[in-house]
Coordinates of C-alpha atoms and ligand atoms in Angstrom, one line a residue:
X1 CA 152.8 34.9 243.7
X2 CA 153.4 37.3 246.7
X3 CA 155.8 40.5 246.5
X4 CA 156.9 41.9 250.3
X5 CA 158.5 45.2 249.8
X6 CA 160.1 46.5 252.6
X7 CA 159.5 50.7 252.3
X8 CA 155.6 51.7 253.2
X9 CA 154.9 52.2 249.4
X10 CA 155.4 50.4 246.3
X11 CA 157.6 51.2 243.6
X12 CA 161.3 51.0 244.7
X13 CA 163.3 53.4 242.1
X14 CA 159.6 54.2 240.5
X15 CA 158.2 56.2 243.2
X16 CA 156.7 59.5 243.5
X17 CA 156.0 61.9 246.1
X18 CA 155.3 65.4 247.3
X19 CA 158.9 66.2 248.4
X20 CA 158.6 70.1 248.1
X21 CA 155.2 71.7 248.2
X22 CA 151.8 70.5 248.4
X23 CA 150.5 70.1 244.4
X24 CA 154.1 69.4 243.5
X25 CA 154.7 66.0 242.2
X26 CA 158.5 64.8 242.6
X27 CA 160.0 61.4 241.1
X28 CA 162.4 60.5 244.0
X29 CA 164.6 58.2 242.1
X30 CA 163.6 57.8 238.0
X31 CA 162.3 59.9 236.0
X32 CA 163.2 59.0 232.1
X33 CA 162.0 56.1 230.9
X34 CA 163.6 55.2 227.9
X35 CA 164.7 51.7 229.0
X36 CA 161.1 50.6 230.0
X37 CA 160.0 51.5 226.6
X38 CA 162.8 49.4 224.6
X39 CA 162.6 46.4 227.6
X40 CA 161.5 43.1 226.0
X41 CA 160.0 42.6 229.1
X42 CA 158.0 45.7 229.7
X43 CA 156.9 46.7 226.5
X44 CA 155.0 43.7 226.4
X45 CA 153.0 44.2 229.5
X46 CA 149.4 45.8 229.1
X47 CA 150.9 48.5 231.0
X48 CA 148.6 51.3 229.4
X49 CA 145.8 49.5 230.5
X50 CA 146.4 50.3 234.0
X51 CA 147.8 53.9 233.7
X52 CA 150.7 54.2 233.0
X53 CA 151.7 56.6 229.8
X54 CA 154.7 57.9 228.6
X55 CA 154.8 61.8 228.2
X56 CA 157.3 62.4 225.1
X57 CA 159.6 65.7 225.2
X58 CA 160.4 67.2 222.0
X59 CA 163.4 66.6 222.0
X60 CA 165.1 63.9 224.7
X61 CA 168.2 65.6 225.8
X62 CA 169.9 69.1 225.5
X63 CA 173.5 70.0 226.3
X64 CA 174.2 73.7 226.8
X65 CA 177.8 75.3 226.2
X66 CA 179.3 78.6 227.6
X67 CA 179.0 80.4 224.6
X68 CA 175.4 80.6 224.7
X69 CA 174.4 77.6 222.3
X70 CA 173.2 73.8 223.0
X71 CA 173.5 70.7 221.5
X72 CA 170.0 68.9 221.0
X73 CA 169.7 65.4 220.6
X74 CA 166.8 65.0 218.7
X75 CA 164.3 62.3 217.9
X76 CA 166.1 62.0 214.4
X77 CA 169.6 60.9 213.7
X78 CA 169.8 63.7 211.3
X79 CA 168.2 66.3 212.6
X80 CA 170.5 66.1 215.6
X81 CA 174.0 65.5 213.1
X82 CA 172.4 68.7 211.2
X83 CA 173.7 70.3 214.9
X84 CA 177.2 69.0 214.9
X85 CA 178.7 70.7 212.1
X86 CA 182.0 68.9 211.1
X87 CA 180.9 65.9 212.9
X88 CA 177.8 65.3 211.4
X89 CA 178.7 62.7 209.2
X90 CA 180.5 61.1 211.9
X91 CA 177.3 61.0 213.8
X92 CA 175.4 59.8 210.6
X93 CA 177.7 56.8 210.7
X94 CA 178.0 56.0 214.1
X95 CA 174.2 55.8 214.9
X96 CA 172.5 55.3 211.8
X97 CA 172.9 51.5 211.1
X98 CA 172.5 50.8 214.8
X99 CA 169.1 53.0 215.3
X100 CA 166.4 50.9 212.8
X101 CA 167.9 47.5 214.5
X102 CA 167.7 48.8 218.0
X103 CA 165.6 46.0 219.1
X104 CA 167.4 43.5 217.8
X105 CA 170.8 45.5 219.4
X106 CA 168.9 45.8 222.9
X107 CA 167.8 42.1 222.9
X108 CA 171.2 41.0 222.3
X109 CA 172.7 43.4 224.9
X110 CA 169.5 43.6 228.0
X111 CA 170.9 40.5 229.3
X112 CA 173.1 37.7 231.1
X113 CA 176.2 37.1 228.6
X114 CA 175.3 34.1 225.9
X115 CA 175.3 34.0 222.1
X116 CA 174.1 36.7 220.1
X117 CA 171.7 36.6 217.9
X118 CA 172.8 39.5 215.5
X119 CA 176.8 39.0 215.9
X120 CA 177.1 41.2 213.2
X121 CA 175.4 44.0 214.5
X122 CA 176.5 43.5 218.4
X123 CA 180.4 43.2 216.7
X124 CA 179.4 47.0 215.1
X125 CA 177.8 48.1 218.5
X126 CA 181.0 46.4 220.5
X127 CA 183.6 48.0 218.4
X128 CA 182.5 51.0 219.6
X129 CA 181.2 50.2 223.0
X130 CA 184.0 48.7 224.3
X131 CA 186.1 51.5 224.2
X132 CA 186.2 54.7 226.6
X133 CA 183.9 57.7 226.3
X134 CA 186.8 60.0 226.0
X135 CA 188.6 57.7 223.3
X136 CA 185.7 57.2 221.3
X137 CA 184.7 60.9 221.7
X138 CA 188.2 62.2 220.6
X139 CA 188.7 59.6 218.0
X140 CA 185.0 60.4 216.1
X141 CA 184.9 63.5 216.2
X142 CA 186.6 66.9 215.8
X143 CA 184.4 69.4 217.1
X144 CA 183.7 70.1 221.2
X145 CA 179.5 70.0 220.1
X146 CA 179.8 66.2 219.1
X147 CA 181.9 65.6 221.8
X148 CA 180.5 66.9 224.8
X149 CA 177.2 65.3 223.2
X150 CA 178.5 62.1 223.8
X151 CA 180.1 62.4 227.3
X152 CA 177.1 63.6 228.7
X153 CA 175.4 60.4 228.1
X154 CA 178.3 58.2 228.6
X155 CA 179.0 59.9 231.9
X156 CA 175.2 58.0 233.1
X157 CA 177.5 54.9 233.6
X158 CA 179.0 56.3 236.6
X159 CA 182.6 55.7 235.7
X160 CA 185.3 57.8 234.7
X161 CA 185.4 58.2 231.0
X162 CA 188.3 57.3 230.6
X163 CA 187.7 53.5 231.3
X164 CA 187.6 50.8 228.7
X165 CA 183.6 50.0 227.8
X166 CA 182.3 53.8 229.6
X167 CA 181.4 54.3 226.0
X168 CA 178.4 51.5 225.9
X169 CA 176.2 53.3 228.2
X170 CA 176.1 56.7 226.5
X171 CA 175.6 54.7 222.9
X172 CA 172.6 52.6 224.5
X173 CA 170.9 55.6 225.8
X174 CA 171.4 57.6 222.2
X175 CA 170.3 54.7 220.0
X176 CA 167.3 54.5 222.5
X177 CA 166.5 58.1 222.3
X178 CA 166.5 57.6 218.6
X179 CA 164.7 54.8 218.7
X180 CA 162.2 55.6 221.2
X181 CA 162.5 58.6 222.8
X182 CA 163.6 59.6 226.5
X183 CA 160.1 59.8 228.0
X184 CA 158.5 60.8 231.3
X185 CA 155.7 58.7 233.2
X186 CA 152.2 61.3 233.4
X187 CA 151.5 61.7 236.7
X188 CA 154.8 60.5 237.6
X189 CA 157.2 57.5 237.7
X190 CA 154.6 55.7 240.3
X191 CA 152.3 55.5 237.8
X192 CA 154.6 52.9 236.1
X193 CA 155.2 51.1 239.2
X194 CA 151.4 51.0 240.0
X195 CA 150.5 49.6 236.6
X196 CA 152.6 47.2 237.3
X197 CA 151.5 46.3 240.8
X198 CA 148.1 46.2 239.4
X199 CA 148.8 44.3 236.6
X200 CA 150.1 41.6 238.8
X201 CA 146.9 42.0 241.0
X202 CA 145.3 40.9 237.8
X203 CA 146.8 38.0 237.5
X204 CA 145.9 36.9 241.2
X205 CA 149.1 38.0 242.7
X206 CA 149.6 39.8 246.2
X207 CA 151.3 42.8 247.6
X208 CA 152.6 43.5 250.5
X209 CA 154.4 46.6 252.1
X210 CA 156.1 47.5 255.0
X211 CA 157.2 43.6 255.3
X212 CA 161.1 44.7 255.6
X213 CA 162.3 41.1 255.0
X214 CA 165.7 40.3 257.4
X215 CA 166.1 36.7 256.6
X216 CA 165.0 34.1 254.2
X217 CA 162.3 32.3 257.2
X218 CA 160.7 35.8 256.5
X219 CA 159.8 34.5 253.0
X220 CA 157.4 31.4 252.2
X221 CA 158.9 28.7 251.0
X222 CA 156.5 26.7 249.0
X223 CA 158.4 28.0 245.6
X224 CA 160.9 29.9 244.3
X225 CA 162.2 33.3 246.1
X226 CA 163.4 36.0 244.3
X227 CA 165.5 38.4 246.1
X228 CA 165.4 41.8 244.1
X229 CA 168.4 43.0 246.4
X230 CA 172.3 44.1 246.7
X231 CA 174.5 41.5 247.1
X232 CA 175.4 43.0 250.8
X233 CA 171.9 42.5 251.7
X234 CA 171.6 38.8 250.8
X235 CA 174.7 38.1 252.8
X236 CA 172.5 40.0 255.7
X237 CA 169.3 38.0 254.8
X238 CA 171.2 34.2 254.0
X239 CA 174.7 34.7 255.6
X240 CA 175.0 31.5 257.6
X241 CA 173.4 29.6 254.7
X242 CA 175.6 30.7 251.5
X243 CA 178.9 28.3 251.5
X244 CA 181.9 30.0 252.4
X245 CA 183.5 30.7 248.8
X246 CA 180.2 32.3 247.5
X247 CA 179.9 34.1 250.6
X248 CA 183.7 35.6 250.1
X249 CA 183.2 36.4 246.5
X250 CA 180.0 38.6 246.6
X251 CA 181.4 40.4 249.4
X252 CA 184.2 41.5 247.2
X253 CA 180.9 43.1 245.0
X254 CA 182.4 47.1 244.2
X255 CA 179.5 49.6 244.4
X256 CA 180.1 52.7 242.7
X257 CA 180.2 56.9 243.7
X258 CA 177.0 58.0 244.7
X259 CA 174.7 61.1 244.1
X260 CA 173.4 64.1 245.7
X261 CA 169.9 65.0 244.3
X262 CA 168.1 68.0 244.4
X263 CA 164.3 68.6 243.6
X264 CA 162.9 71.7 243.0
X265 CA 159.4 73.9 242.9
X266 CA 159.7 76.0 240.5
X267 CA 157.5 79.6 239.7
X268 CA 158.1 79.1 236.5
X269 CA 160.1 77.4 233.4
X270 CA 163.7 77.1 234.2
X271 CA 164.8 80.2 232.0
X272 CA 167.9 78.6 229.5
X273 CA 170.1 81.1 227.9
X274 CA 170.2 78.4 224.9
X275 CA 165.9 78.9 224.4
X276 CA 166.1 75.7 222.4
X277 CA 166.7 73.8 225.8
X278 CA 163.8 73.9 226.7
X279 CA 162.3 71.5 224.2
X280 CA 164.1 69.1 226.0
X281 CA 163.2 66.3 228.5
X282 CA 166.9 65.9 230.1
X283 CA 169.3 68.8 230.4
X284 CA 173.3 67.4 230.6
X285 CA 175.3 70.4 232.4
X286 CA 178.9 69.8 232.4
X287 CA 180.3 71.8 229.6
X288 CA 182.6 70.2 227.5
X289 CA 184.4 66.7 227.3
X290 CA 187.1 67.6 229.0
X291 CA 185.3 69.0 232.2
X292 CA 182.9 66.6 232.1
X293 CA 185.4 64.0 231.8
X294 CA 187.2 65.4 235.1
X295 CA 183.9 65.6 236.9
X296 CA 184.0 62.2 236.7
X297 CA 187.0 61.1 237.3
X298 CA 187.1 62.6 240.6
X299 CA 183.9 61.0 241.9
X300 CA 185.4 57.7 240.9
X301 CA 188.8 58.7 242.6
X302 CA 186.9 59.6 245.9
X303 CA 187.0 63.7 245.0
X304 CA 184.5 66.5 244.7
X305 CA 184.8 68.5 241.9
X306 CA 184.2 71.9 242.3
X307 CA 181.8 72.3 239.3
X308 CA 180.7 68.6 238.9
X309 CA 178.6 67.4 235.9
X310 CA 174.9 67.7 236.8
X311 CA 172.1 65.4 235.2
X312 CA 168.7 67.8 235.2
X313 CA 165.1 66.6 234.1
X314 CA 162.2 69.0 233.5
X315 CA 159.3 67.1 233.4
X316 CA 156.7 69.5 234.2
X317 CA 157.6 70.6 230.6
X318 CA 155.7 67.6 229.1
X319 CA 153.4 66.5 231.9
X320 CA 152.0 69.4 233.3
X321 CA 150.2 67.3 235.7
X322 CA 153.1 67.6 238.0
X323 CA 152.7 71.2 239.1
X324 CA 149.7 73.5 239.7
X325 CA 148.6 75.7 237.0
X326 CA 152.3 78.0 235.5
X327 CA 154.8 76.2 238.6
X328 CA 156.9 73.9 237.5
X329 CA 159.2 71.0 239.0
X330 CA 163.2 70.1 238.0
X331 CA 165.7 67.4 239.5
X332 CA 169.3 67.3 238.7
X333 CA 172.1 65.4 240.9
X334 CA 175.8 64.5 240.1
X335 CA 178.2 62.2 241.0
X336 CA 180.3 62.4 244.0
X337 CA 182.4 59.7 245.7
X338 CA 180.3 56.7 247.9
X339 CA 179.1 57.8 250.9
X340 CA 179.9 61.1 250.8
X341 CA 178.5 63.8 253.2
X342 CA 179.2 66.8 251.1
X343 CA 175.9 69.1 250.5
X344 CA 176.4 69.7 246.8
X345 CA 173.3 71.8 246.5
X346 CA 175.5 75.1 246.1
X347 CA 177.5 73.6 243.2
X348 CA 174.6 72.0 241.6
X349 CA 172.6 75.1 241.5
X350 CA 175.9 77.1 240.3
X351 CA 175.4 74.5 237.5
X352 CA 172.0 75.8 236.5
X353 CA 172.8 79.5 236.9
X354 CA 176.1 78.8 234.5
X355 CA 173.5 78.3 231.3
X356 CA 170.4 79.5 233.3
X357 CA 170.8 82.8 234.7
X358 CA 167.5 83.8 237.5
X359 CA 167.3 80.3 238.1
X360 CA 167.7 80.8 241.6
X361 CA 164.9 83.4 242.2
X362 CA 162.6 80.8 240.9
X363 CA 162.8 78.1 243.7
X364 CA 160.1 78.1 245.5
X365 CA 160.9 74.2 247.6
X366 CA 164.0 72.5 247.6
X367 CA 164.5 68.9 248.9
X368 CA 167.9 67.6 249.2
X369 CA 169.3 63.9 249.6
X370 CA 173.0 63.2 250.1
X371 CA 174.2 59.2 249.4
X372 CA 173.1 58.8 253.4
X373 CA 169.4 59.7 252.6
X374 CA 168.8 58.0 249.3
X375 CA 170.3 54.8 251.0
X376 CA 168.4 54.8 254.1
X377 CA 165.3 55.2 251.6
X378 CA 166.0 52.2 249.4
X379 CA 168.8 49.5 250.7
X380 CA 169.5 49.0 246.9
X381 CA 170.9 52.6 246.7
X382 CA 174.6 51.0 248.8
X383 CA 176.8 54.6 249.4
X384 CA 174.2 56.3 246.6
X385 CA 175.2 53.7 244.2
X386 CA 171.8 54.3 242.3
X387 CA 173.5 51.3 239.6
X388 CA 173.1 48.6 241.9
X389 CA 177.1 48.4 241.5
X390 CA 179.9 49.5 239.7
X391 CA 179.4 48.6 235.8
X392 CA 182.8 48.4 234.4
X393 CA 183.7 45.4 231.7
X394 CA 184.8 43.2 235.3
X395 CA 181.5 43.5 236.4
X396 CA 178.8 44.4 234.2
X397 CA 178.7 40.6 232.7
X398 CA 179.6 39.1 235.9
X399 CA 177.3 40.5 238.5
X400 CA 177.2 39.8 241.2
X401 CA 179.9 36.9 240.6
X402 CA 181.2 35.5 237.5
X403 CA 178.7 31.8 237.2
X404 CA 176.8 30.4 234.6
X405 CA 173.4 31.3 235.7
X406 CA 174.5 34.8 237.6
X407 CA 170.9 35.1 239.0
X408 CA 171.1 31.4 240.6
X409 CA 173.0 31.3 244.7
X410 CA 174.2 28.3 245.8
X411 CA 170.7 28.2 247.8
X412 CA 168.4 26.3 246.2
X413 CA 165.2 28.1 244.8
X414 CA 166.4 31.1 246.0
X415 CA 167.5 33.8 243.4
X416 CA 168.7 37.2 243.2
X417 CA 167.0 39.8 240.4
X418 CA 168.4 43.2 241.3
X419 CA 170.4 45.8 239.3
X420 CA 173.4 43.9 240.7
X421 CA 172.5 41.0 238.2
X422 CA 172.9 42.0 234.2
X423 CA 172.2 43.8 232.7
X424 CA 172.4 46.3 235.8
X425 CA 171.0 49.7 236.3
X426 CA 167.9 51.5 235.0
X427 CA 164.1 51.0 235.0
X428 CA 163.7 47.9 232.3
X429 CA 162.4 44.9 234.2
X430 CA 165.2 42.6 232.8
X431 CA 167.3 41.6 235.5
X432 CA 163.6 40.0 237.0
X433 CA 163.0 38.7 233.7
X434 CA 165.9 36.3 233.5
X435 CA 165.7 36.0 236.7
X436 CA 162.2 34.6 236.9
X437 CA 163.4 32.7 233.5
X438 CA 166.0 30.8 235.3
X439 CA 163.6 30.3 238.4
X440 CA 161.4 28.7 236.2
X441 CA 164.3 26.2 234.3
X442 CA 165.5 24.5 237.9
Ligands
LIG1 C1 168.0 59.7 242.0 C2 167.8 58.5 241.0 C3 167.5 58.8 239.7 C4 167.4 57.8 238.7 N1 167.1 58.1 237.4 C5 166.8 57.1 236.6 C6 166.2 57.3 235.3 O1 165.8 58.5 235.0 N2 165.9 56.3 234.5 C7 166.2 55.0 234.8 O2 166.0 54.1 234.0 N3 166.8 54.7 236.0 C8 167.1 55.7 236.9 N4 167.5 55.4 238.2 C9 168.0 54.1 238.5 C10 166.9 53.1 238.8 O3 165.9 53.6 239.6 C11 167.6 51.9 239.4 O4 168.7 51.4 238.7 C12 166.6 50.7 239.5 O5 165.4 51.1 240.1 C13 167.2 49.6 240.3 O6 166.4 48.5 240.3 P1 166.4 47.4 241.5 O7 165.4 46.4 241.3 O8 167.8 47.0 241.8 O9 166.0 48.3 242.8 P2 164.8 49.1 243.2 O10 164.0 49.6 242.0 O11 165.3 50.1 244.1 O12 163.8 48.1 244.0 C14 164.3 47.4 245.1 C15 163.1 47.3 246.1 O13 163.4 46.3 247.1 C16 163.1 46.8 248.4 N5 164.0 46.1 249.3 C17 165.4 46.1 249.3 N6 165.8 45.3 250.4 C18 164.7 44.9 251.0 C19 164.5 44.0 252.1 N7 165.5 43.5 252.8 N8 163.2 43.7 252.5 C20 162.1 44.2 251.8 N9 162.3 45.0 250.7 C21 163.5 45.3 250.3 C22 163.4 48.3 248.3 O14 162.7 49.0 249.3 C23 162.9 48.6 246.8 O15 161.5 48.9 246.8 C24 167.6 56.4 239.1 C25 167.9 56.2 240.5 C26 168.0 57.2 241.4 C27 168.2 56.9 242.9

């Protein structure tokens, strides 16, 4: 087996690179690795054996409020309702029969649509996943902690909250989080992506960089070819080749708003007004539902939102091997709409300042990359679209067109195993897993 990648180093979303100052380690796409831990697929692989190792936070995510508090998700389904006051019964209920069968939940849900194998429990999940974050959030609970808890991890799905299903997201992540933690690789998210690679190498397969691959003669063709891209780019690669219909159908494929991402060097720990932040891995700055909820909504509507909800990771926290000795390193981007030029770096570190006040003074390196940059990095990354697509209910199941084996073209042997295949977005390995699985069947 032979990989090409296209970029000059390995790793796609895993990679990891000096983007600020020498010493300083930066993850230029992922950074929490939650979904590797609870993939099928990954967990499975001797990963460990070839570096890579997951750095545990505290606590997985904090979400700081104006008057000077936080919510923390903790580890522990009670420990975290113990934060939620009114709601915390609400919170038992909602999370505590899903959390011990969350292997069960993910391998029913990680995948192409096809019949469960806990209908019970996926009908519990569904109930609640297939309505929007802000319905589910305002229907739950009472209080503005247990709701902005949620629509900080429901607003990771990229659409506005107020869409049917934009609460599965934020409920996979928690349950995960529960279940496993929200993790950082040591040493970075390469790491993962070179275990991997060597892992394969192990096996006898082959790597291959730079080999930017513009059309399937590009490929050998003694087996099957697996195309881990967006469906634009296989109608670049195949065109000619795909039948008309197939060809007209993925190129109605919606991508989604993109991000603007900033990394940081830091002198030292970001300083939280809420000190109990800092125990956590991922920092969701938005304020409450209803802000958080508007943030998104514009990005989806082709807006920028003057204070937009900002996803931050501190890393350096629990893997100090990403800064020299007392530094540290942060990222944090939002959502604004595809392709936008807008330098958001002012309203992202506004952000910060809001429930981290002297943030500012403590950057010593700053990179910043607008949906232009992170595309022209990685072709799978379509206006900034880091989901590979948009993942409402029309087009989570059905990406990249509604078929019985979605990772199958009408080419034979050649398949597609992006994050534009279910189950989408995120660092988990499954979209090549079934992928590979229905290679294997023809
Ligand atoms: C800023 C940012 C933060 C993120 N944070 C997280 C996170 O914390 N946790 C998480 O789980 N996910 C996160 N993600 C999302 C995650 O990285 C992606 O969803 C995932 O990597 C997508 O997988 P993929 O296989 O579709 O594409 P990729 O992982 O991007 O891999 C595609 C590879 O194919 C190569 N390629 C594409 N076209 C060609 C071609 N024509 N020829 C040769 N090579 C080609 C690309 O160079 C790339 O290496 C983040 C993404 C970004 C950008």
């Amino acid at each position: 087996m032979s990989v090409l990648e296209g970029a000059e180093r390995l790793g796609g979303g895993c990679r990891s690179e000096e983007l600020t100052l020498p010493g300083f380690v930066h993850d230029t796409c992922s950074t929490v690795h939650a979904l590797a831990l609870i993939s099928p697929f990954l967990r499975d692989l001797p990963l460990a054996e070839h570096g890579f190792e997951p750095a545990q936070p505290e606590a997985p995510a904090a979400h700081p409020l104006d008057d000077g508090s936080a919510v923390i998700l903790e580890r522990s389904v009670n420990d975290t309702a113990r934060g939620l006051g009114p709601d915390a019964g609400a919170y038992r209920s909602l999370y505590g029969p899903l959390v011990p069968r969350a292997d069960e939940l993910v391998g029913d849900t990680l995948g192409p649509p096809r019949p469960p194998r806990h209908p019970l429990l996926l009908a519990r999940f569904g109930l609640s996943a297939i309505r929007s974050a802000y319905g589910l959030a305002r229907s739950r609970f009472e209080g503005e902690r247990a709701r902005a808890l949620l629509a900080g991890h429901c607003a990771h799905s990229m659409l506005s909250l107020r869409t049917p299903a934009s609460a599965a997201f934020g409920l996979m992540l928690a349950v995960g989080a529960h279940a496993v933690g929200w993790p950082v690789a040591r040493g970075g998210s390469q790491r993962l992506a070179d275990a991997m690679a060597e892992h394969l190498r192990s096996l006898g397969g082959t790597l291959e960089t730079g080999r930017h691959v513009d059309s399937l003669e590009d490929l050998p063709d003694d087996g099957a070819r697996l195309l881990d891209v967006t469906p634009r780019e296989l109608l670049r690669i195949a065109g000619e080749r795909l039948p008309e219909t197939y060809r007209r159908r993925i190129g109605r494929y919606r991508f989604g708003p993109g991000v603007f991402k900033l990394d940081w060097a830091l002198d030292a720990p970001i300083p939280w007004t809420a000190p109990e932040v800092a125990r956590a891995g991922t920092v969701h700055l938005g304020g409450t539902l209803d802000e958080i909820a508007a943030s998104e909504d514009a990005a989806v509507s082709g807006r920028h939102y003057e204070r937009p909800f900002v996803l931050l990771v501190q890393p350096s926290r629990f893997d100090p091997t990403r800064a020299p000795e007392g530094k540290h390193t942060a990222w944090a981007y939002c959502h604004l709409p595809p392709g936008s030029t807008r330098d958001t770096t002012a309203a992202i570190e506004a952000q910060v300042e809001r429930f981290a006040p002297g943030f500012r003074d403590l950057v010593l390196g700053r990179s910043a990359m607008g949906p232009a940059e992170i595309e022209r990095r990685n072709p799978n990354y379509v206006g900034g679209d880091i989901n590979g697509g948009v993942q409402d209910l029309r087009q989570l199941w059905t990406r990249p067109v509604a078929r019985a084996d979605p990772y199958s073209t009408p080419l034979p042997g050649v398949f597609l195993c992006s994050s534009s295949t279910p189950p989408g977005g995120g660092v988990h390995g499954m979209c090549g897993y079934w992928a590979a699985r229905s290679a294997l069947r023809v």
